[in-house]
mmCIF file of C-alpha atoms in Angstrom:
data_model
loop_
_atom_site.group_PDB
_atom_site.id
_atom_site.type_symbol
_atom_site.label_atom_id
_atom_site.label_comp_id
_atom_site.label_asym_id
_atom_site.label_seq_id
_atom_site.Cartn_x
_atom_site.Cartn_y
_atom_site.Cartn_z
ATOM 1 C CA MET A 1 -0.959 1.536 -4.175
ATOM 2 C CA ALA A 2 1.610 -0.290 -6.246
ATOM 3 C CA ALA A 3 0.515 -1.718 -9.546
ATOM 4 C CA PHE A 4 -0.144 -5.391 -9.934
ATOM 5 C CA MET A 5 1.882 -7.499 -12.261
ATOM 6 C CA GLN A 6 0.749 -7.648 -15.915
ATOM 7 C CA VAL A 7 -2.319 -9.579 -16.492
ATOM 8 C CA PRO A 8 -1.568 -13.401 -16.935
ATOM 9 C CA VAL A 9 -3.096 -14.903 -19.924
ATOM 10 C CA PRO A 10 -3.083 -18.347 -21.502
ATOM 11 C CA ALA A 11 -1.257 -19.039 -24.676
ATOM 12 C CA HIS A 12 -2.620 -17.284 -27.685
ATOM 13 C CA ARG A 13 -4.740 -19.364 -29.976
ATOM 14 C CA LYS A 14 -7.144 -18.962 -32.820
ATOM 15 C CA GLU A 15 -10.611 -17.844 -31.516
ATOM 16 C CA ARG A 16 -13.167 -20.687 -31.793
ATOM 17 C CA HIS A 17 -16.803 -21.159 -30.838
ATOM 18 C CA PHE A 18 -17.178 -21.791 -27.063
ATOM 19 C CA ARG A 19 -18.473 -25.331 -27.024
ATOM 20 C CA LEU A 20 -18.936 -25.698 -23.284
ATOM 21 C CA LYS A 21 -21.182 -22.598 -22.817
ATOM 22 C CA ASP A 22 -23.906 -24.777 -21.270
ATOM 23 C CA ASP A 23 -21.374 -25.932 -18.522
ATOM 24 C CA LEU A 24 -20.908 -22.460 -17.273
ATOM 25 C CA SER A 25 -24.068 -22.151 -15.185
ATOM 26 C CA LEU A 26 -24.838 -20.652 -11.891
ATOM 27 C CA ASN A 27 -27.620 -23.297 -11.358
ATOM 28 C CA LEU A 28 -25.107 -25.432 -9.495
ATOM 29 C CA SER A 29 -25.011 -25.699 -5.726
ATOM 30 C CA ASN A 30 -22.834 -23.175 -3.926
ATOM 31 C CA GLU A 31 -20.603 -26.173 -2.941
ATOM 32 C CA GLU A 32 -20.070 -27.212 -6.571
ATOM 33 C CA LEU A 33 -19.522 -23.513 -7.601
ATOM 34 C CA ARG A 34 -16.790 -23.113 -4.970
ATOM 35 C CA GLU A 35 -15.167 -26.304 -5.992
ATOM 36 C CA ARG A 36 -15.042 -25.354 -9.598
ATOM 37 C CA TYR A 37 -14.596 -21.536 -9.355
ATOM 38 C CA ARG A 38 -13.471 -20.872 -5.802
ATOM 39 C CA PHE A 39 -16.452 -18.495 -5.296
ATOM 40 C CA GLY A 40 -20.110 -19.267 -4.520
ATOM 41 C CA ARG A 41 -23.069 -17.756 -6.497
ATOM 42 C CA GLU A 42 -22.988 -14.573 -4.489
ATOM 43 C CA GLY A 43 -19.263 -14.027 -5.066
ATOM 44 C CA ILE A 44 -19.525 -14.673 -8.749
ATOM 45 C CA THR A 45 -22.415 -12.321 -9.110
ATOM 46 C CA PHE A 46 -20.538 -9.579 -7.197
ATOM 47 C CA ILE A 47 -17.530 -9.963 -9.545
ATOM 48 C CA SER A 48 -19.761 -9.942 -12.540
ATOM 49 C CA ASN A 49 -21.452 -6.658 -11.459
ATOM 50 C CA LEU A 50 -17.972 -5.207 -10.721
ATOM 51 C CA VAL A 51 -16.573 -5.891 -14.240
ATOM 52 C CA SER A 52 -19.676 -5.794 -16.324
ATOM 53 C CA ASP A 53 -19.255 -2.270 -17.751
ATOM 54 C CA ASP A 54 -15.755 -3.137 -18.866
ATOM 55 C CA ILE A 55 -16.218 -6.427 -20.543
ATOM 56 C CA THR A 56 -19.753 -6.644 -21.929
ATOM 57 C CA ARG A 57 -19.442 -7.536 -25.545
ATOM 58 C CA LYS A 58 -21.920 -6.299 -28.081
ATOM 59 C CA THR A 59 -22.364 -9.160 -30.435
ATOM 60 C CA GLN A 60 -25.216 -10.925 -32.237
ATOM 61 C CA ARG A 61 -23.448 -14.344 -32.217
ATOM 62 C CA ASN A 62 -25.428 -17.104 -30.574
ATOM 63 C CA HIS A 63 -22.273 -18.435 -28.891
ATOM 64 C CA ALA A 64 -21.269 -15.211 -27.134
ATOM 65 C CA LEU A 65 -20.763 -15.625 -23.390
ATOM 66 C CA THR A 66 -22.616 -13.606 -20.804
ATOM 67 C CA VAL A 67 -20.614 -11.585 -18.240
ATOM 68 C CA PRO A 68 -21.122 -14.170 -15.452
ATOM 69 C CA GLN A 69 -19.905 -16.856 -17.989
ATOM 70 C CA MET A 70 -16.756 -14.876 -18.771
ATOM 71 C CA VAL A 71 -16.166 -14.391 -15.044
ATOM 72 C CA MET A 72 -16.496 -18.120 -14.504
ATOM 73 C CA VAL A 73 -14.073 -18.882 -17.259
ATOM 74 C CA THR A 74 -11.559 -16.562 -15.739
ATOM 75 C CA LEU A 75 -12.021 -17.998 -12.236
ATOM 76 C CA ARG A 76 -11.678 -21.488 -13.583
ATOM 77 C CA PHE A 77 -8.433 -20.463 -15.180
ATOM 78 C CA LEU A 78 -7.163 -19.088 -11.889
ATOM 79 C CA ALA A 79 -8.341 -22.062 -9.877
ATOM 80 C CA THR A 80 -6.787 -24.733 -12.147
ATOM 81 C CA GLY A 81 -4.272 -23.085 -14.327
ATOM 82 C CA SER A 82 -5.966 -24.529 -17.306
ATOM 83 C CA LEU A 83 -8.766 -23.553 -19.764
ATOM 84 C CA HIS A 84 -11.637 -25.358 -21.445
ATOM 85 C CA LYS A 85 -11.089 -26.237 -25.021
ATOM 86 C CA GLY A 86 -12.090 -23.343 -27.219
ATOM 87 C CA THR A 87 -11.812 -20.649 -24.583
ATOM 88 C CA VAL A 88 -9.854 -17.656 -25.918
ATOM 89 C CA SER A 89 -7.271 -15.787 -23.907
ATOM 90 C CA ARG A 90 -8.955 -12.390 -24.484
ATOM 91 C CA ILE A 91 -11.758 -13.289 -22.061
ATOM 92 C CA VAL A 92 -9.379 -14.009 -19.291
ATOM 93 C CA SER A 93 -7.264 -10.925 -20.092
ATOM 94 C CA ASP A 94 -10.251 -8.596 -20.197
ATOM 95 C CA VAL A 95 -11.694 -9.787 -16.941
ATOM 96 C CA LEU A 96 -8.377 -9.660 -15.006
ATOM 97 C CA THR A 97 -7.588 -6.235 -16.532
ATOM 98 C CA SER A 98 -10.968 -4.878 -15.267
ATOM 99 C CA LEU A 99 -10.281 -6.372 -11.776
ATOM 100 C CA CYS A 100 -6.758 -5.030 -11.564
ATOM 101 C CA ASN A 101 -8.016 -1.522 -12.562
ATOM 102 C CA LYS A 102 -10.207 -1.669 -9.528
ATOM 103 C CA ARG A 103 -7.606 -2.948 -7.075
ATOM 104 C CA ASP A 104 -7.391 0.197 -5.025
ATOM 105 C CA GLU A 105 -11.060 -0.106 -4.105
ATOM 106 C CA PHE A 106 -10.170 -3.293 -2.164
ATOM 107 C CA ILE A 107 -6.431 -3.396 -1.427
ATOM 108 C CA LYS A 108 -5.936 -0.449 0.909
ATOM 109 C CA TRP A 109 -4.800 0.499 4.353
ATOM 110 C CA PRO A 110 -7.335 -0.128 7.168
ATOM 111 C CA ARG A 111 -9.356 2.951 8.118
ATOM 112 C CA ASN A 112 -9.411 1.985 11.785
ATOM 113 C CA MET A 113 -5.887 1.423 12.951
ATOM 114 C CA ASP A 114 -6.871 1.079 16.626
ATOM 115 C CA GLU A 115 -8.920 -1.935 15.613
ATOM 116 C CA THR A 116 -6.061 -3.311 13.433
ATOM 117 C CA ARG A 117 -3.611 -2.971 16.366
ATOM 118 C CA GLY A 118 -6.065 -4.668 18.705
ATOM 119 C CA ASP A 119 -6.420 -7.574 16.243
ATOM 120 C CA PHE A 120 -2.618 -8.104 16.034
ATOM 121 C CA TYR A 121 -2.255 -7.844 19.833
ATOM 122 C CA ARG A 122 -4.799 -10.509 20.361
ATOM 123 C CA LEU A 123 -2.685 -12.977 18.145
ATOM 124 C CA SER A 124 0.325 -13.165 20.510
ATOM 125 C CA GLY A 125 0.482 -9.991 22.517
ATOM 126 C CA PHE A 126 2.698 -7.974 20.181
ATOM 127 C CA PRO A 127 1.676 -4.243 20.635
ATOM 128 C CA ASN A 128 1.134 -1.481 18.031
ATOM 129 C CA VAL A 129 1.347 -3.611 14.899
ATOM 130 C CA HIS A 130 -0.205 -2.147 11.750
ATOM 131 C CA GLY A 131 0.649 -4.975 9.349
ATOM 132 C CA ALA A 132 2.844 -8.026 8.583
ATOM 133 C CA ILE A 133 5.028 -7.825 5.441
ATOM 134 C CA ASP A 134 6.772 -10.464 3.392
ATOM 135 C CA GLY A 135 7.384 -11.454 -0.218
ATOM 136 C CA THR A 136 6.428 -14.473 -2.310
ATOM 137 C CA HIS A 137 7.524 -15.735 -5.661
ATOM 138 C CA VAL A 138 5.060 -16.287 -8.475
ATOM 139 C CA ARG A 139 6.573 -18.262 -11.241
ATOM 140 C CA ILE A 140 6.225 -16.809 -14.905
ATOM 141 C CA GLN A 141 7.330 -17.859 -18.335
ATOM 142 C CA ALA A 142 10.761 -16.540 -19.317
ATOM 143 C CA PRO A 143 10.353 -12.992 -20.655
ATOM 144 C CA SER A 144 11.928 -11.913 -23.923
ATOM 145 C CA GLU A 145 13.491 -8.864 -22.311
ATOM 146 C CA ASP A 146 15.755 -8.745 -19.288
ATOM 147 C CA GLU A 147 15.331 -12.507 -18.884
ATOM 148 C CA ALA A 148 18.254 -12.944 -16.423
ATOM 149 C CA SER A 149 16.795 -10.518 -13.788
ATOM 150 C CA PHE A 150 13.764 -12.656 -13.414
ATOM 151 C CA VAL A 151 15.704 -15.777 -12.486
ATOM 152 C CA ASN A 152 15.314 -16.219 -8.651
ATOM 153 C CA ARG A 153 17.628 -17.980 -6.196
ATOM 154 C CA LYS A 154 15.974 -21.362 -7.079
ATOM 155 C CA GLY A 155 16.826 -20.910 -10.758
ATOM 156 C CA VAL A 156 13.369 -20.267 -12.037
ATOM 157 C CA HIS A 157 11.745 -17.326 -13.507
ATOM 158 C CA SER A 158 9.412 -15.354 -11.241
ATOM 159 C CA VAL A 159 8.060 -12.116 -9.998
ATOM 160 C CA ASN A 160 8.779 -11.292 -6.317
ATOM 161 C CA VAL A 161 5.551 -9.974 -4.938
ATOM 162 C CA GLN A 162 5.716 -7.920 -1.735
ATOM 163 C CA ALA A 163 2.506 -7.741 0.263
ATOM 164 C CA VAL A 164 1.318 -6.528 3.681
ATOM 165 C CA CYS A 165 -1.723 -7.963 5.427
ATOM 166 C CA ASP A 166 -3.753 -7.325 8.561
ATOM 167 C CA ALA A 167 -4.334 -9.749 11.446
ATOM 168 C CA ARG A 168 -7.340 -11.183 9.652
ATOM 169 C CA GLY A 169 -5.368 -12.031 6.548
ATOM 170 C CA LYS A 170 -6.622 -9.374 4.326
ATOM 171 C CA PHE A 171 -4.118 -7.806 1.938
ATOM 172 C CA THR A 172 -3.628 -4.115 2.630
ATOM 173 C CA ASN A 173 -0.804 -3.282 0.175
ATOM 174 C CA ILE A 174 0.700 -5.192 -2.776
ATOM 175 C CA ASN A 175 3.801 -4.441 -4.935
ATOM 176 C CA ALA A 176 4.249 -6.875 -7.871
ATOM 177 C CA ASN A 177 6.629 -4.721 -9.889
ATOM 178 C CA TRP A 178 9.946 -6.537 -9.182
ATOM 179 C CA PRO A 179 11.662 -9.452 -10.996
ATOM 180 C CA GLY A 180 12.526 -12.617 -9.105
ATOM 181 C CA SER A 181 16.233 -11.709 -8.504
ATOM 182 C CA SER A 182 15.264 -8.770 -6.460
ATOM 183 C CA HIS A 183 15.764 -9.080 -2.736
ATOM 184 C CA ASP A 184 12.965 -8.441 -0.335
ATOM 185 C CA SER A 185 14.945 -5.694 1.390
ATOM 186 C CA HIS A 186 15.557 -3.849 -1.942
ATOM 187 C CA ILE A 187 11.926 -4.065 -2.885
ATOM 188 C CA PHE A 188 10.922 -2.614 0.557
ATOM 189 C CA ARG A 189 13.464 0.217 0.387
ATOM 190 C CA THR A 190 12.008 1.333 -2.982
ATOM 191 C CA SER A 191 8.351 0.853 -2.133
ATOM 192 C CA GLU A 192 5.859 3.571 -1.446
ATOM 193 C CA VAL A 193 5.242 2.112 1.972
ATOM 194 C CA CYS A 194 8.903 2.765 2.959
ATOM 195 C CA THR A 195 9.029 6.089 1.309
ATOM 196 C CA TYR A 196 5.862 7.145 3.205
ATOM 197 C CA MET A 197 7.397 5.962 6.514
ATOM 198 C CA GLU A 198 10.677 7.809 5.877
ATOM 199 C CA GLU A 199 9.089 11.061 4.892
ATOM 200 C CA ASN A 200 6.564 11.132 7.642
ATOM 201 C CA GLY A 201 8.483 9.752 10.564
ATOM 202 C CA GLY A 202 6.915 6.391 10.432
ATOM 203 C CA TRP A 203 3.476 5.621 11.650
ATOM 204 C CA ALA A 204 2.284 7.180 14.871
ATOM 205 C CA ASN A 205 2.070 4.446 17.372
ATOM 206 C CA GLY A 206 2.445 1.673 14.815
ATOM 207 C CA VAL A 207 4.945 -0.622 13.066
ATOM 208 C CA LEU A 208 5.252 -3.307 10.398
ATOM 209 C CA LEU A 209 6.599 -6.781 11.263
ATOM 210 C CA GLY A 210 9.023 -8.392 8.830
ATOM 211 C CA ASP A 211 11.360 -11.392 8.798
ATOM 212 C CA SER A 212 15.158 -11.224 8.956
ATOM 213 C CA GLY A 213 15.344 -10.507 5.189
ATOM 214 C CA TYR A 214 14.247 -6.952 5.915
ATOM 215 C CA PRO A 215 16.257 -4.099 7.589
ATOM 216 C CA CYS A 216 15.246 -3.171 11.065
ATOM 217 C CA ARG A 217 13.816 0.361 11.086
ATOM 218 C CA PRO A 218 11.903 2.327 13.728
ATOM 219 C CA PHE A 219 8.691 1.407 11.776
ATOM 220 C CA LEU A 220 9.785 -2.051 10.695
ATOM 221 C CA MET A 221 10.493 -4.581 13.344
ATOM 222 C CA THR A 222 12.547 -7.696 12.567
ATOM 223 C CA PRO A 223 13.630 -10.599 14.828
ATOM 224 C CA TYR A 224 16.987 -10.863 16.698
ATOM 225 C CA LEU A 225 19.385 -12.852 14.430
ATOM 226 C CA ASN A 226 21.062 -14.599 17.399
ATOM 227 C CA PRO A 227 18.950 -14.342 20.486
ATOM 228 C CA VAL A 228 20.767 -15.050 23.733
ATOM 229 C CA LEU A 229 18.911 -13.385 26.557
ATOM 230 C CA ASP A 230 15.431 -14.553 27.595
ATOM 231 C CA HIS A 231 13.756 -11.367 26.674
ATOM 232 C CA GLN A 232 15.243 -11.603 23.184
ATOM 233 C CA LYS A 233 13.939 -15.123 22.795
ATOM 234 C CA LYS A 234 10.584 -14.106 24.084
ATOM 235 C CA TYR A 235 10.448 -11.159 21.602
ATOM 236 C CA ASN A 236 11.393 -13.487 18.736
ATOM 237 C CA LYS A 237 8.645 -15.925 19.694
ATOM 238 C CA CYS A 238 6.077 -13.244 19.921
ATOM 239 C CA HIS A 239 7.306 -11.638 16.671
ATOM 240 C CA CYS A 240 7.270 -14.850 14.742
ATOM 241 C CA SER A 241 3.776 -16.073 15.803
ATOM 242 C CA THR A 242 2.368 -12.567 14.985
ATOM 243 C CA ARG A 243 4.190 -12.099 11.699
ATOM 244 C CA SER A 244 3.311 -15.503 10.392
ATOM 245 C CA VAL A 245 -0.161 -14.341 9.503
ATOM 246 C CA ILE A 246 1.286 -13.101 6.222
ATOM 247 C CA GLU A 247 2.747 -16.501 5.373
ATOM 248 C CA ARG A 248 -0.588 -18.084 6.117
ATOM 249 C CA THR A 249 -2.335 -15.560 3.967
ATOM 250 C CA PHE A 250 0.002 -16.245 0.962
ATOM 251 C CA GLY A 251 -0.533 -20.016 1.566
ATOM 252 C CA ARG A 252 -4.343 -19.653 1.427
ATOM 253 C CA LEU A 253 -4.160 -17.624 -1.691
ATOM 254 C CA LYS A 254 -2.029 -20.104 -3.582
ATOM 255 C CA ARG A 255 -4.088 -23.021 -2.315
ATOM 256 C CA ARG A 256 -7.224 -21.289 -3.721
ATOM 257 C CA PHE A 257 -5.873 -20.373 -6.949
ATOM 258 C CA HIS A 258 -3.596 -23.042 -8.456
ATOM 259 C CA ILE A 259 -2.370 -20.718 -11.220
ATOM 260 C CA LEU A 260 -0.025 -19.276 -8.715
ATOM 261 C CA HIS A 261 1.808 -22.565 -8.493
ATOM 262 C CA SER A 262 2.190 -22.943 -12.200
ATOM 263 C CA GLU A 263 4.107 -20.946 -14.837
ATOM 264 C CA ILE A 264 2.143 -17.833 -15.704
ATOM 265 C CA ARG A 265 2.509 -16.419 -19.160
ATOM 266 C CA MET A 266 2.896 -12.628 -19.129
ATOM 267 C CA ASN A 267 1.594 -9.996 -21.641
ATOM 268 C CA GLU A 268 4.662 -8.149 -22.976
#
């Protein structure tokens, strides 16, 4: 699995006492928790248990945050792109680093490809699809090294994130290693997904669907550029309505976590 981008953190600042500790409480309704943190009580507890061993701080200070509170600080940062006064960047960095280190437990290829193909087929009747692939740009602060390579076609600094998802909108592969100037087709050609396909003759009975920015391969189906015949137009319509699940998945992710719309500051 390709590595995630470096962990985004807020601007460095002098560590201060956390004055809003009492506001970080699970004693809110699930509706209020989801509005503030994008997860309900069960989700926050699950994440807390997941990262607890990595981020527990042994301290005698009265103002030290609990693991759930550190998770809530991080989720609030991801949800809004801002931090409460007095929150230190180390908390966000520690929680996100722990989560990124566990990414392969959750972002992985489906075990049941028959079920995956069936799910895609039910979308628009396109057979033998194992995943939909696309790229999305996540804006970042201009890096100090190789700055020009991160400028995308819109003139802003970004990371071009390639992802594959299943028909239910679950990410099954992510590659966030490339700067914004990199083209989708280049990222795919150098990805472990493409390498695996080329070395193993593709997927047995399965393909990926990508837009016209990708090269057409036996294991990667793209639309006709200028469809004229009826069957070509029908293919494109079916292809588009099936492949669009990856666009909707990106859209949901960015709506849920506003930080992806703002300028992320990166560890260097």
